[in-house]
Tab-separated table of C-alpha atoms in Angstrom:
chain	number	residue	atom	x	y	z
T	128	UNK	CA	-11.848	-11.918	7.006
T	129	UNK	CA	-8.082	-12.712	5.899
T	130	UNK	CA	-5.955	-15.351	5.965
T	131	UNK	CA	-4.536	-16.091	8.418
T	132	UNK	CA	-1.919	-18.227	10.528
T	133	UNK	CA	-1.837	-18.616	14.404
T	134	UNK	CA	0.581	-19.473	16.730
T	135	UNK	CA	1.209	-19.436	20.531
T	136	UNK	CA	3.430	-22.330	22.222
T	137	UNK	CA	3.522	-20.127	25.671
T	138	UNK	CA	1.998	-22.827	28.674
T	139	UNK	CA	-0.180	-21.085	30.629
T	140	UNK	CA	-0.115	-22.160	34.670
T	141	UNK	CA	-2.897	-19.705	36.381
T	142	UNK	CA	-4.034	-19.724	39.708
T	143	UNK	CA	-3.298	-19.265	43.691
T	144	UNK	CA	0.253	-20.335	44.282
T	145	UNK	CA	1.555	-21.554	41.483
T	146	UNK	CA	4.788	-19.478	41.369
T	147	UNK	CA	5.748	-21.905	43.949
T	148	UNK	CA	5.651	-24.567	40.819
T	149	UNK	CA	8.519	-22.619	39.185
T	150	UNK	CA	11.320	-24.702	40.020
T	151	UNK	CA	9.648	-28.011	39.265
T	152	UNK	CA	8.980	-26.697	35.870
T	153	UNK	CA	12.131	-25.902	34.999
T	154	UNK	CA	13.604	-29.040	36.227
T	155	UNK	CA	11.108	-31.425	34.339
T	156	UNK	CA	12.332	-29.093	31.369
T	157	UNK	CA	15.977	-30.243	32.312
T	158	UNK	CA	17.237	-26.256	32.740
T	159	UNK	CA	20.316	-26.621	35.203
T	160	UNK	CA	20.496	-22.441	35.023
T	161	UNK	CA	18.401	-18.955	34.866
T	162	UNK	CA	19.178	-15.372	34.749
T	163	UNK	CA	16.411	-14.574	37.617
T	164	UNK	CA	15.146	-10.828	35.937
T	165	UNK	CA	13.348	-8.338	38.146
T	166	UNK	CA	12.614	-4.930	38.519
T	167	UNK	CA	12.473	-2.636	41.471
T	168	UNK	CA	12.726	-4.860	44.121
T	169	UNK	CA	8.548	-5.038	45.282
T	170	UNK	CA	9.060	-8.754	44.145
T	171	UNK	CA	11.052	-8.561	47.305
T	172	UNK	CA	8.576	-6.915	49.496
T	173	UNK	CA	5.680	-9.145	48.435
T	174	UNK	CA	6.948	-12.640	49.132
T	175	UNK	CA	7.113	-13.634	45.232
T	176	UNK	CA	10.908	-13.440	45.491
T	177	UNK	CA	11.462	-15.573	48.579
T	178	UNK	CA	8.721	-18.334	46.641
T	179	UNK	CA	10.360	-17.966	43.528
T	180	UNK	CA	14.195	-18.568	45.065
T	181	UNK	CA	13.133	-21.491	47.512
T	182	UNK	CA	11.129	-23.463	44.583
T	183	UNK	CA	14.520	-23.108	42.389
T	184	UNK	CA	16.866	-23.895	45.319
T	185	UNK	CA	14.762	-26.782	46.179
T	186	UNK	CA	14.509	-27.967	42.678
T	187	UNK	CA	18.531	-27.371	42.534
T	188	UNK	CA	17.875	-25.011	39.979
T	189	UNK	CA	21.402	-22.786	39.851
T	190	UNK	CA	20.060	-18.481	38.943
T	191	UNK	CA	21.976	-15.150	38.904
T	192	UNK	CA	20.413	-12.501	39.354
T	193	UNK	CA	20.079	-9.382	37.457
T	194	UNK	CA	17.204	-6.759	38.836
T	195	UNK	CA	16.659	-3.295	38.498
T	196	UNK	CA	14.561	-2.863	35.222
T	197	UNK	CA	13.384	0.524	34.801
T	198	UNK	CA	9.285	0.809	33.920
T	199	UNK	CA	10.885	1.250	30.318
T	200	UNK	CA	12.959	-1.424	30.241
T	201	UNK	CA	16.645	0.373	29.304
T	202	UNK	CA	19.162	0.126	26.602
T	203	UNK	CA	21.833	-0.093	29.220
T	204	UNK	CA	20.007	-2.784	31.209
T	205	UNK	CA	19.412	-5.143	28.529
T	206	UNK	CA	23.022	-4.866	27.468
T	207	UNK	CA	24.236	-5.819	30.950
T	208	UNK	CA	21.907	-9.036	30.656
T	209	UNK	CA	23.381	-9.659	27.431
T	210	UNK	CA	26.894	-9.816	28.653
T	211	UNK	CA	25.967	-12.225	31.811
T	212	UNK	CA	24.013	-14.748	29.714
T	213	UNK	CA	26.946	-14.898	27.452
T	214	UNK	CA	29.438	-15.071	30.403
T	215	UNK	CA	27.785	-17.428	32.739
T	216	UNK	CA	26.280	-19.500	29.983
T	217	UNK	CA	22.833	-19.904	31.114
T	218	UNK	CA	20.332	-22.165	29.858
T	219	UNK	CA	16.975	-19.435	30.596
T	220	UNK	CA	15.873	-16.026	31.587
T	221	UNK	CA	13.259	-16.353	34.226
T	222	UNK	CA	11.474	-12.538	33.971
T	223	UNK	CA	9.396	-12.257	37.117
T	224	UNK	CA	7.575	-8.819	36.938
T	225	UNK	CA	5.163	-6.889	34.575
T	226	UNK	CA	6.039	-6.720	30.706
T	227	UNK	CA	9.382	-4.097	31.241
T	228	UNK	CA	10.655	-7.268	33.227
T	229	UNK	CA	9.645	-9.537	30.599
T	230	UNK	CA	10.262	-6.844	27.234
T	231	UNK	CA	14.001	-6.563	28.752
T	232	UNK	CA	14.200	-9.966	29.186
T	233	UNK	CA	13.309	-10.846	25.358
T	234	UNK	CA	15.913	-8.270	24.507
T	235	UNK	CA	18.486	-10.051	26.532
T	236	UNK	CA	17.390	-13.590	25.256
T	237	UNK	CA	18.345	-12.452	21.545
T	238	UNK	CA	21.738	-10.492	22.057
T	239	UNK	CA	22.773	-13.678	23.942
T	240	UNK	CA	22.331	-15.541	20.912
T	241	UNK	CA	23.221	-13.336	18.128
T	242	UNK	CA	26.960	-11.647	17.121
T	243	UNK	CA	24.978	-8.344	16.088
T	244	UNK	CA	24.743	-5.394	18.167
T	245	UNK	CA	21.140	-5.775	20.048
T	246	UNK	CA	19.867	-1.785	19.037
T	247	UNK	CA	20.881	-2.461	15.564
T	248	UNK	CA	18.976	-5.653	15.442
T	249	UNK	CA	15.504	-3.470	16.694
T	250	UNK	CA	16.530	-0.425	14.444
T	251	UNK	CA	16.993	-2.604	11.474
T	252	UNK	CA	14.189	-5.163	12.038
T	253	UNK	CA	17.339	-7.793	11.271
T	254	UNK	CA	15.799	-11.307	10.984
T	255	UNK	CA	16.822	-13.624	14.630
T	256	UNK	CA	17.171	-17.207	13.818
T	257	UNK	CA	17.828	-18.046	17.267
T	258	UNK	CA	17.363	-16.755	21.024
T	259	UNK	CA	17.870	-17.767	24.325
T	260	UNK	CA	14.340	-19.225	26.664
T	261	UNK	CA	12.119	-16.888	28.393
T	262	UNK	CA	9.838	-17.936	30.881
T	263	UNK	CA	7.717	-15.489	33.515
T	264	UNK	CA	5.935	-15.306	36.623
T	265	UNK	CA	3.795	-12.296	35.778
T	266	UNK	CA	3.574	-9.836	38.672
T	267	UNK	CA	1.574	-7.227	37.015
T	268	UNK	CA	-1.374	-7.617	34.368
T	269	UNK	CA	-1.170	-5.239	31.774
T	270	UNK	CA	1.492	-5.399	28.912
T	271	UNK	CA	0.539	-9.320	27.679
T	272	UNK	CA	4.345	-9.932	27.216
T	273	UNK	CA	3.477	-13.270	28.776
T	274	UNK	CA	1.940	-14.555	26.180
T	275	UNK	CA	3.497	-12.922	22.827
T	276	UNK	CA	6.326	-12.751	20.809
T	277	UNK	CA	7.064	-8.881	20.657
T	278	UNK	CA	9.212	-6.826	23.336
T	279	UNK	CA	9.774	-2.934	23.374
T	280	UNK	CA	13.013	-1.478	24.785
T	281	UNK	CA	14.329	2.417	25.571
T	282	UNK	CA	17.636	3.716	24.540
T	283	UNK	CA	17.635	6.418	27.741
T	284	UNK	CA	20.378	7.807	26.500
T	285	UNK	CA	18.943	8.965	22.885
T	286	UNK	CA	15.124	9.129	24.109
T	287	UNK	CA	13.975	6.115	21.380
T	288	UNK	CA	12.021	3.703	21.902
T	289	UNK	CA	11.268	0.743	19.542
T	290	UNK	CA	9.875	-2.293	18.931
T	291	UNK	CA	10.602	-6.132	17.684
T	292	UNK	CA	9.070	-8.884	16.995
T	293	UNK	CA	9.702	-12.556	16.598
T	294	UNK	CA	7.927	-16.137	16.754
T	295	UNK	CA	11.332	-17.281	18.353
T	296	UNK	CA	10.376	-14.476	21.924
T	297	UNK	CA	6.935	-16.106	22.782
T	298	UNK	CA	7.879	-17.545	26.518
T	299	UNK	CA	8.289	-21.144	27.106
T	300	UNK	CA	5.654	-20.693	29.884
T	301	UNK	CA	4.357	-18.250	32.168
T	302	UNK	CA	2.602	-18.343	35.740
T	303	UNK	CA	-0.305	-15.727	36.622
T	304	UNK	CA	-1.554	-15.520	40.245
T	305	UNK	CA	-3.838	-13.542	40.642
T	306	UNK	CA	-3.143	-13.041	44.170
T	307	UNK	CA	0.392	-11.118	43.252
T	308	UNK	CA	-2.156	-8.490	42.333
T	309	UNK	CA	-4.005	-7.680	45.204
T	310	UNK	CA	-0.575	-5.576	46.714
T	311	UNK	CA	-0.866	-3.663	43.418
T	312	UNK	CA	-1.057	0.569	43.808
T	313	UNK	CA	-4.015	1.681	42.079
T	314	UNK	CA	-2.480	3.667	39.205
T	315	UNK	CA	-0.362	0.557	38.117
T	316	UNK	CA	-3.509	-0.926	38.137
T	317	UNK	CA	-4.502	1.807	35.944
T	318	UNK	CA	-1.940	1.597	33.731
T	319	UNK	CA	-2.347	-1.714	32.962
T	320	UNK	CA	-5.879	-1.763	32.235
T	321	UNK	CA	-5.463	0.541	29.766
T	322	UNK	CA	-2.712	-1.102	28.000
T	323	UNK	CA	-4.185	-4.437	27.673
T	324	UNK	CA	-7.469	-1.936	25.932
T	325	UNK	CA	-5.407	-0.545	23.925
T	326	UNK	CA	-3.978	-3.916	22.951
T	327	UNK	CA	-8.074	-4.579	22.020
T	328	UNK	CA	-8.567	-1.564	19.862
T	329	UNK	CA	-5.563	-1.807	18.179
T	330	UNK	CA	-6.738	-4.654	16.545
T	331	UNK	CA	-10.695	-4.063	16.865
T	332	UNK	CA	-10.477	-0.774	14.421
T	333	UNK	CA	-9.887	-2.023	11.569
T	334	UNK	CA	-11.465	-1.695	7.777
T	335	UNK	CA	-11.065	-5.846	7.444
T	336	UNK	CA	-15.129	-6.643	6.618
T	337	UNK	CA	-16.442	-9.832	7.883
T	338	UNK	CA	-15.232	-10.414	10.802
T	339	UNK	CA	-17.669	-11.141	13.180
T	340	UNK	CA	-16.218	-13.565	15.659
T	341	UNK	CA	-12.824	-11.684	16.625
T	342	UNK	CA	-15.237	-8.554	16.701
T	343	UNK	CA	-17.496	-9.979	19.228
T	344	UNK	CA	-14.333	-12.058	21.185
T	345	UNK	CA	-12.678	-7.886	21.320
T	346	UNK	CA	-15.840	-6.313	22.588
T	347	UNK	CA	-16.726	-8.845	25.121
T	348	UNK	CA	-12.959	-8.506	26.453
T	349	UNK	CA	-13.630	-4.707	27.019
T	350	UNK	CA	-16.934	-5.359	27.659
T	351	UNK	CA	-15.305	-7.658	30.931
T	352	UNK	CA	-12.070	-5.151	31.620
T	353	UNK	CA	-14.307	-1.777	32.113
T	354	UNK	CA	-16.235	-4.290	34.378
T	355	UNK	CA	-14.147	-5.283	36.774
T	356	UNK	CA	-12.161	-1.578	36.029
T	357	UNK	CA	-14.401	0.007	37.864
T	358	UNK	CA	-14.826	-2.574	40.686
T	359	UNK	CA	-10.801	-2.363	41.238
T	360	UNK	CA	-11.314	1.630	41.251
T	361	UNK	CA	-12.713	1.508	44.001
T	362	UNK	CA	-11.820	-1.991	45.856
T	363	UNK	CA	-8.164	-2.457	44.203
T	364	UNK	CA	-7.094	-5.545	46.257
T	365	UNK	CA	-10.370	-7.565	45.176
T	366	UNK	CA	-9.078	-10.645	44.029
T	367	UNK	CA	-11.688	-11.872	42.193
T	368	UNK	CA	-11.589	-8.465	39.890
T	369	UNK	CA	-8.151	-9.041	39.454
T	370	UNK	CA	-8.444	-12.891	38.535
T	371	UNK	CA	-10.779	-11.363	35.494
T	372	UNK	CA	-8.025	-8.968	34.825
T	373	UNK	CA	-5.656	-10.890	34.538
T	374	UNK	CA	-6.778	-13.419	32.613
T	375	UNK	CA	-7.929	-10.615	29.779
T	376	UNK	CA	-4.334	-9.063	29.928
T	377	UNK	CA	-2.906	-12.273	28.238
T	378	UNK	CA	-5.875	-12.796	25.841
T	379	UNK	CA	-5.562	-8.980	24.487
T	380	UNK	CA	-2.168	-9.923	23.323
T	381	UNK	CA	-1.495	-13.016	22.605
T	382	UNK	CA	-2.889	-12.563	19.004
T	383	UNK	CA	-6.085	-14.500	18.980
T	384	UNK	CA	-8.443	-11.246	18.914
T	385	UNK	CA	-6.629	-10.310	16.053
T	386	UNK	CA	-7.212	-13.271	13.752
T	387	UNK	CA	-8.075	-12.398	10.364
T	388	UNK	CA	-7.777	-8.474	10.698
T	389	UNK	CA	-5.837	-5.851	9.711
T	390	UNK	CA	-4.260	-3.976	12.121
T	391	UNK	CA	-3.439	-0.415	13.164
T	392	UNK	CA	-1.378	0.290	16.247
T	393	UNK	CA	-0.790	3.901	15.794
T	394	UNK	CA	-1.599	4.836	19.545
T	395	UNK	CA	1.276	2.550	20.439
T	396	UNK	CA	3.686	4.355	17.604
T	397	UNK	CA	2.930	7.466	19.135
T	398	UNK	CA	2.874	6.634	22.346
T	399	UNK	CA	5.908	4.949	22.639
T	400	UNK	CA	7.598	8.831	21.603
T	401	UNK	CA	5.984	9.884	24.479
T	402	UNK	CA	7.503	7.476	27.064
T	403	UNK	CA	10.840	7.658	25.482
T	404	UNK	CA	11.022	11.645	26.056
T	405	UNK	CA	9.321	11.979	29.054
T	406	UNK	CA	9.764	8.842	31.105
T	407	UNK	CA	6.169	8.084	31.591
T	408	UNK	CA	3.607	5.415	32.004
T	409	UNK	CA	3.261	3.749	28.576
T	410	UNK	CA	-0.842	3.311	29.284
T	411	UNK	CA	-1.060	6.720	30.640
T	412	UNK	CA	0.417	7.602	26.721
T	413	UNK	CA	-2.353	5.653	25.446
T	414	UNK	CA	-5.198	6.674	27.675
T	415	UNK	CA	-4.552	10.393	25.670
T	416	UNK	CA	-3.506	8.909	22.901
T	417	UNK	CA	-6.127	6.713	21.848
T	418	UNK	CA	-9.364	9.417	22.524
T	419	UNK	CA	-7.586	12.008	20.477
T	420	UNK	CA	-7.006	9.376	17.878
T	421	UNK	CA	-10.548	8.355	17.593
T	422	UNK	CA	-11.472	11.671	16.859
T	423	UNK	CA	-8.964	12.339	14.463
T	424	UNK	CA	-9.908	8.773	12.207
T	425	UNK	CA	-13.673	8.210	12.962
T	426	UNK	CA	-14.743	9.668	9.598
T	427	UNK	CA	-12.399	6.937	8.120
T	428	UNK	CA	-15.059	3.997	9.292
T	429	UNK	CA	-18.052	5.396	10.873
T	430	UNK	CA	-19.821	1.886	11.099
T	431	UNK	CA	-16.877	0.509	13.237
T	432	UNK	CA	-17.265	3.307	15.783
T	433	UNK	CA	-20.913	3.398	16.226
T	434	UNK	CA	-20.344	-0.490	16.639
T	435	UNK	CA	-17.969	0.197	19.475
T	436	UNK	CA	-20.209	2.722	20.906
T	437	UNK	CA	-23.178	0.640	20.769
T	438	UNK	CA	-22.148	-2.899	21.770
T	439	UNK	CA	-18.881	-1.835	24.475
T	440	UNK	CA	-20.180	1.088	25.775
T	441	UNK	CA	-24.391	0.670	25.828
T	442	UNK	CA	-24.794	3.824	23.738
T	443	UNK	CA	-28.630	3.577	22.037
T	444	UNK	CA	-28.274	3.188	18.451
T	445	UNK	CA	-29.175	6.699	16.374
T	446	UNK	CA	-29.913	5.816	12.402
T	447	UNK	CA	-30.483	9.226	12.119
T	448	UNK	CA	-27.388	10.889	13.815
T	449	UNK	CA	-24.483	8.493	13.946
T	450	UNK	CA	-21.636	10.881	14.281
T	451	UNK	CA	-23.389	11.951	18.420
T	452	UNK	CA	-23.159	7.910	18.721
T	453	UNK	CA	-19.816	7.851	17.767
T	454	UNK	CA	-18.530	11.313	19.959
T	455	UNK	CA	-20.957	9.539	22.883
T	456	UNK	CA	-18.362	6.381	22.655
T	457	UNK	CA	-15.831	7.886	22.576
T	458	UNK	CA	-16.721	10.242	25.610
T	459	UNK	CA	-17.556	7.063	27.670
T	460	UNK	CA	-14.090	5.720	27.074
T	461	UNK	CA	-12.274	8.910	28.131
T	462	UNK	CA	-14.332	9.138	31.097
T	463	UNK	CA	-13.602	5.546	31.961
T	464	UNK	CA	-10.031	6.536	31.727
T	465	UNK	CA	-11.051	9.604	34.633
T	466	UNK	CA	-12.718	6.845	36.621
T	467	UNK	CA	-9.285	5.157	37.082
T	468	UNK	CA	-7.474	8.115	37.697
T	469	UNK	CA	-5.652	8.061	34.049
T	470	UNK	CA	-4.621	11.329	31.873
T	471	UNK	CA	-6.282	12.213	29.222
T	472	UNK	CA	-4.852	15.338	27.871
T	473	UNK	CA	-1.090	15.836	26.924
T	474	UNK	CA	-0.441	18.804	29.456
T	475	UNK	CA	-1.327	16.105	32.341
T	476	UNK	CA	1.458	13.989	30.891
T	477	UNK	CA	3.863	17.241	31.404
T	478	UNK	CA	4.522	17.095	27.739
T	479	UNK	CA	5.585	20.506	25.753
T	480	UNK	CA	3.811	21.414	22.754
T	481	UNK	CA	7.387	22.897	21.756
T	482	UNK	CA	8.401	19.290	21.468
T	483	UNK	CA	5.032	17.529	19.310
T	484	UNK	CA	7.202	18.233	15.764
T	485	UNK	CA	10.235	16.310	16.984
T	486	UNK	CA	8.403	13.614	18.506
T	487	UNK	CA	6.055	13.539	15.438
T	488	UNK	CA	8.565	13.113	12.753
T	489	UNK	CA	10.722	10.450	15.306
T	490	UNK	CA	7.714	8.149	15.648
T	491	UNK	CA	7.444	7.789	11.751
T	492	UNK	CA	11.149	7.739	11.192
T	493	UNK	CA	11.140	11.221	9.119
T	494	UNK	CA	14.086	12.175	7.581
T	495	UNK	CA	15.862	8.740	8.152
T	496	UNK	CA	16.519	5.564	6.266
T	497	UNK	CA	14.034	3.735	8.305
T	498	UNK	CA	10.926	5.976	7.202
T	499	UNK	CA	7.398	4.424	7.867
T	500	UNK	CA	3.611	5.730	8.277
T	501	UNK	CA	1.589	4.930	11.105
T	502	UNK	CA	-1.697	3.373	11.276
T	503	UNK	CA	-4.505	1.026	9.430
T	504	UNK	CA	-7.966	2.671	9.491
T	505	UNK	CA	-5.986	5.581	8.035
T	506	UNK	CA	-2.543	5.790	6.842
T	507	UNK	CA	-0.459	8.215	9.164
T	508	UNK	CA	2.834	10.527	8.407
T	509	UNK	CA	4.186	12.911	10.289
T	510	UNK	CA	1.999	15.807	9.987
T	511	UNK	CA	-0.760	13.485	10.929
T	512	UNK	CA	0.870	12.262	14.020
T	513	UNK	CA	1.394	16.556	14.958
T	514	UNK	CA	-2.350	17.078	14.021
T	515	UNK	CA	-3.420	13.959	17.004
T	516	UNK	CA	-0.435	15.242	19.431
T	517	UNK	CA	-2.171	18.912	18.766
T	518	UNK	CA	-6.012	17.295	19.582
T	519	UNK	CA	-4.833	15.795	22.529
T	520	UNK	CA	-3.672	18.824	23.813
T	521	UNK	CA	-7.091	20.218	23.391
C-alpha cells in the first residue's frame, strides 16, 4: 500500500426530508445569498424546488437563480454563472441536481474567484488558490460530485471535454434523500449506476500490492450496487434500493476506496471523448468503455481480474485456467450492464468508426502542448486508445 493523505470536509445530511433543512443550514452558516443551480426543470416537477425555495425564503435566505444545465454541463453555461456570481456578489452556489448540476456549479465557484479565463484554467491545470462555496441537494445518485473535489465541464462549441481538480471544490455540505429518487426514469437510473462502478474500478485495478482493505471496501460496494441494480431494474421507484444506491454513489467517489492505490481512470479519459462528440450519457460511455478495456489490459494483472471475477461476480475459482475466469467476469459485468438496459458496443452509442482516430489522439492530447497517456494497469497513447475504441466496436 502507499502513502497516503485523506481528506473530505463535505457534511453529509441523508435521509427523508431533509432538503427541507436547506435554509436552516445556510443560515446557521451565516450565508445571506446563493446562486440556486438547476438543470432541466424536473426539480420543478418533483416538489424539490418548491421545498428547496420555501426553506430559503423562510430562513430569509436571498437566491438567484440560474437553471438549465445541460447533462454535460456547458462551456457557455458555466460562463453565464460566472458573470452573475461576480455581478450579484453572492456568498454560495446551491447545485440542486445530479453531478452536471453540481460539475457546472464547481466551474462557476472558481471563475467567480479567479481573474483567469475559466477553460484556460481546466486546459492548463492552473493552480486555484481560492473559490467560491458549493453546497448540493443531490437529486440523482450517480456522478459522487457531492462528495469530491473534481468537476468535468463541455466546451459544446469545440466538442472537449475536460477535467479539474481541487481540495478547494469539495462542497461545504450536501443533502441525499433518497426519496428524490423514486421519480427517477430507469435509464438515468442506469446511468448512474454505472458511473458510480466505474468510479470503483477505476481505482480497484490497480498494480499497488497490499492492499487488502480498500480491495475488500471496492468489492463489497459493487458487490451492494449490482444488488440492489437489479432490484431497481425491475422495481425502479423502490426506495429502499435506492437508499443503498445512494449512499454507495458518494462512497465510490469521495476518495476513501482509493486510499493507498494507484490509480487508472482511462475509461473516464476515453469516455469523456465520447460524450463531448456525441452528446451522450457519460455512464452509457463507460458501460462500453470499461468491458472493452478489460479485455484489452487483463494480461497486464491477471491476479487482479480473477480477484474481481471471483469475489464481485461469484465466478468459481479455476487454478488451472485463469484466463476463462477472467473472460467469465468480465462477461457477467457486460451482461449486468444488458440487465439495466445500458450499451455495450460503440455502434449502440451511434458513434462512427470514421471518427475513433480523432477522438483517440484528442483524449491523450496528441499533437498538442498538453500531451498525456492514459491509464495505470497499463500505460495508454493514442494508438492504444484506437485499439479499445476498435474492441468495443466488436
Amino acid at each position: 500500500m502507499n502513502s497516503f493523505d485523506y481528506y473530505n470536509p463535505t457534511f453529509l445530511i441523508f435521509g427523508k426530508n431533509r432538503d427541507s433543512e436547506v435554509g436552516n443550514i445556510l443560515k446557521d452558516m451565516g450565508v445571506n445569498k446563493v446562486l440556486l443551480h438547476y438543470g432541466g426543470g424536473s426539480i420543478k416537477k418533483n416538489g424539490v424546488y418548491d421545498r428547496v425555495t420555501s426553506s430559503l425564503t423562510s430562513a430569509e435566505i436571498n437566491y438567484i437563480e440560474l437553471g438549465g444545465v445541460a447533462p454535460n454541463p456547458h462551456l457557455s453555461m458555466v460562463r453565464r454563472g460566472i458573470d452573475i456570481c461576480r455581478r450579484s456578489s453572492v456568498d454560495l452556489i446551491l447545485a440542486v441536481g445530479g453531478g452536471s448540476v453540481i460539475d457546472s456549479a464547481k466551474a462557476i465557484a472558481i471563475g467567480a474567484a479567479n481573474n483567469e479565463d475559466i477553460w484556460d484554467i481546466f486546459r492548463k491545470k492552473m493552480r486555484i488558490t481560492s473559490a467560491l462555496k458549493v453546497a448540493t441537494v443531490l437529486t440523482i445518485p450517480a456522478a459522487g460530485s457531492e462528495a469530491s473535489p473534481n468537476t468535468v465541464i463541455t466546451d459544446e462549441v469545440h466538442k472537449d471535454k475536460i477535467g479539474y481538480g481541487s481540495k478547494l471544490l469539495y462542497p461545504v455540505f450536501s443533502i441525499i434523500n433518497p426519496e428524490i429518487f423514486t421519480s427517477l426514469p430507469k435509464d438515468q437510473i442506469a446511468n448512474g449506476i454505472s458511473d458510480m462502478m466505474s468510479h470503483i474500478m477505476e481505482r480497484y485495478f490497480t498494480n499497488t500490492e497490499n492492499t487488502d482493505i480498500t480491495d475488500s471496501m471496492c468489492e463489497g460496494v459493487l458487490k451492494t450496487i449490482i444488488k440492489n441494480g437489479r432490484i431497481l431494474a425491475k422495481d425502479p421507484g423502490n426506495y429502499n434500493a435506492l437508499e443503498q444506491i445512494g449512499l454507495c454513489g458518494t462512497i465510490a467517489h469521495n476518495g476513501i476506496l482509493g486510499l493507498g492505490r494507484n490509480e487508472d481512470w482511462a475509461c473516464h479519459g476515453m469516455g469523456h471523448e465520447l460524450s463531448g462528440m456525441y452528446d451522450v450519457a457519460h455512464g452509457s460511455t463507460l458501460s462500453v468503455m470499461t468491458p472493452a478495456w478489460m479485455e484489452y489490459v487483463k494480461n497486464e494483472n491477471k491476479e487482479m481480474f480473477v480477484q474481481f471475477a471471483v469475489n464481485v461476480f461469484g465466478i468459481t475459482i479455476n487454478l488451472k485456467n485463469s484466463d476463462e475466469v477472467i473472460n467469465r467476469g468480465i462477461n457477467c459485468l457486460k451482461q449486468f450492464y444488458k440487465e439495466l438496459g445500458l450499451p455495450t458496443s460503440m455502434q449502440e452509442l451511434g458513434a462512427n468508426q470514421s471518427d475513433y482516430e480523432y477522438m483517440a489522439k484528442k483524449s491523450t492530447r496528441e499533437g498538442t502542448e498538453f500531451l498525456r497517456s492514459l491509464g495505470g494497469i497499463k500505460i495508454l497513447n493514442w494508438k492504444d486508445v484506437l485499439n479499445i475504441y476498435n474492441l468495443a466496436s466488436k
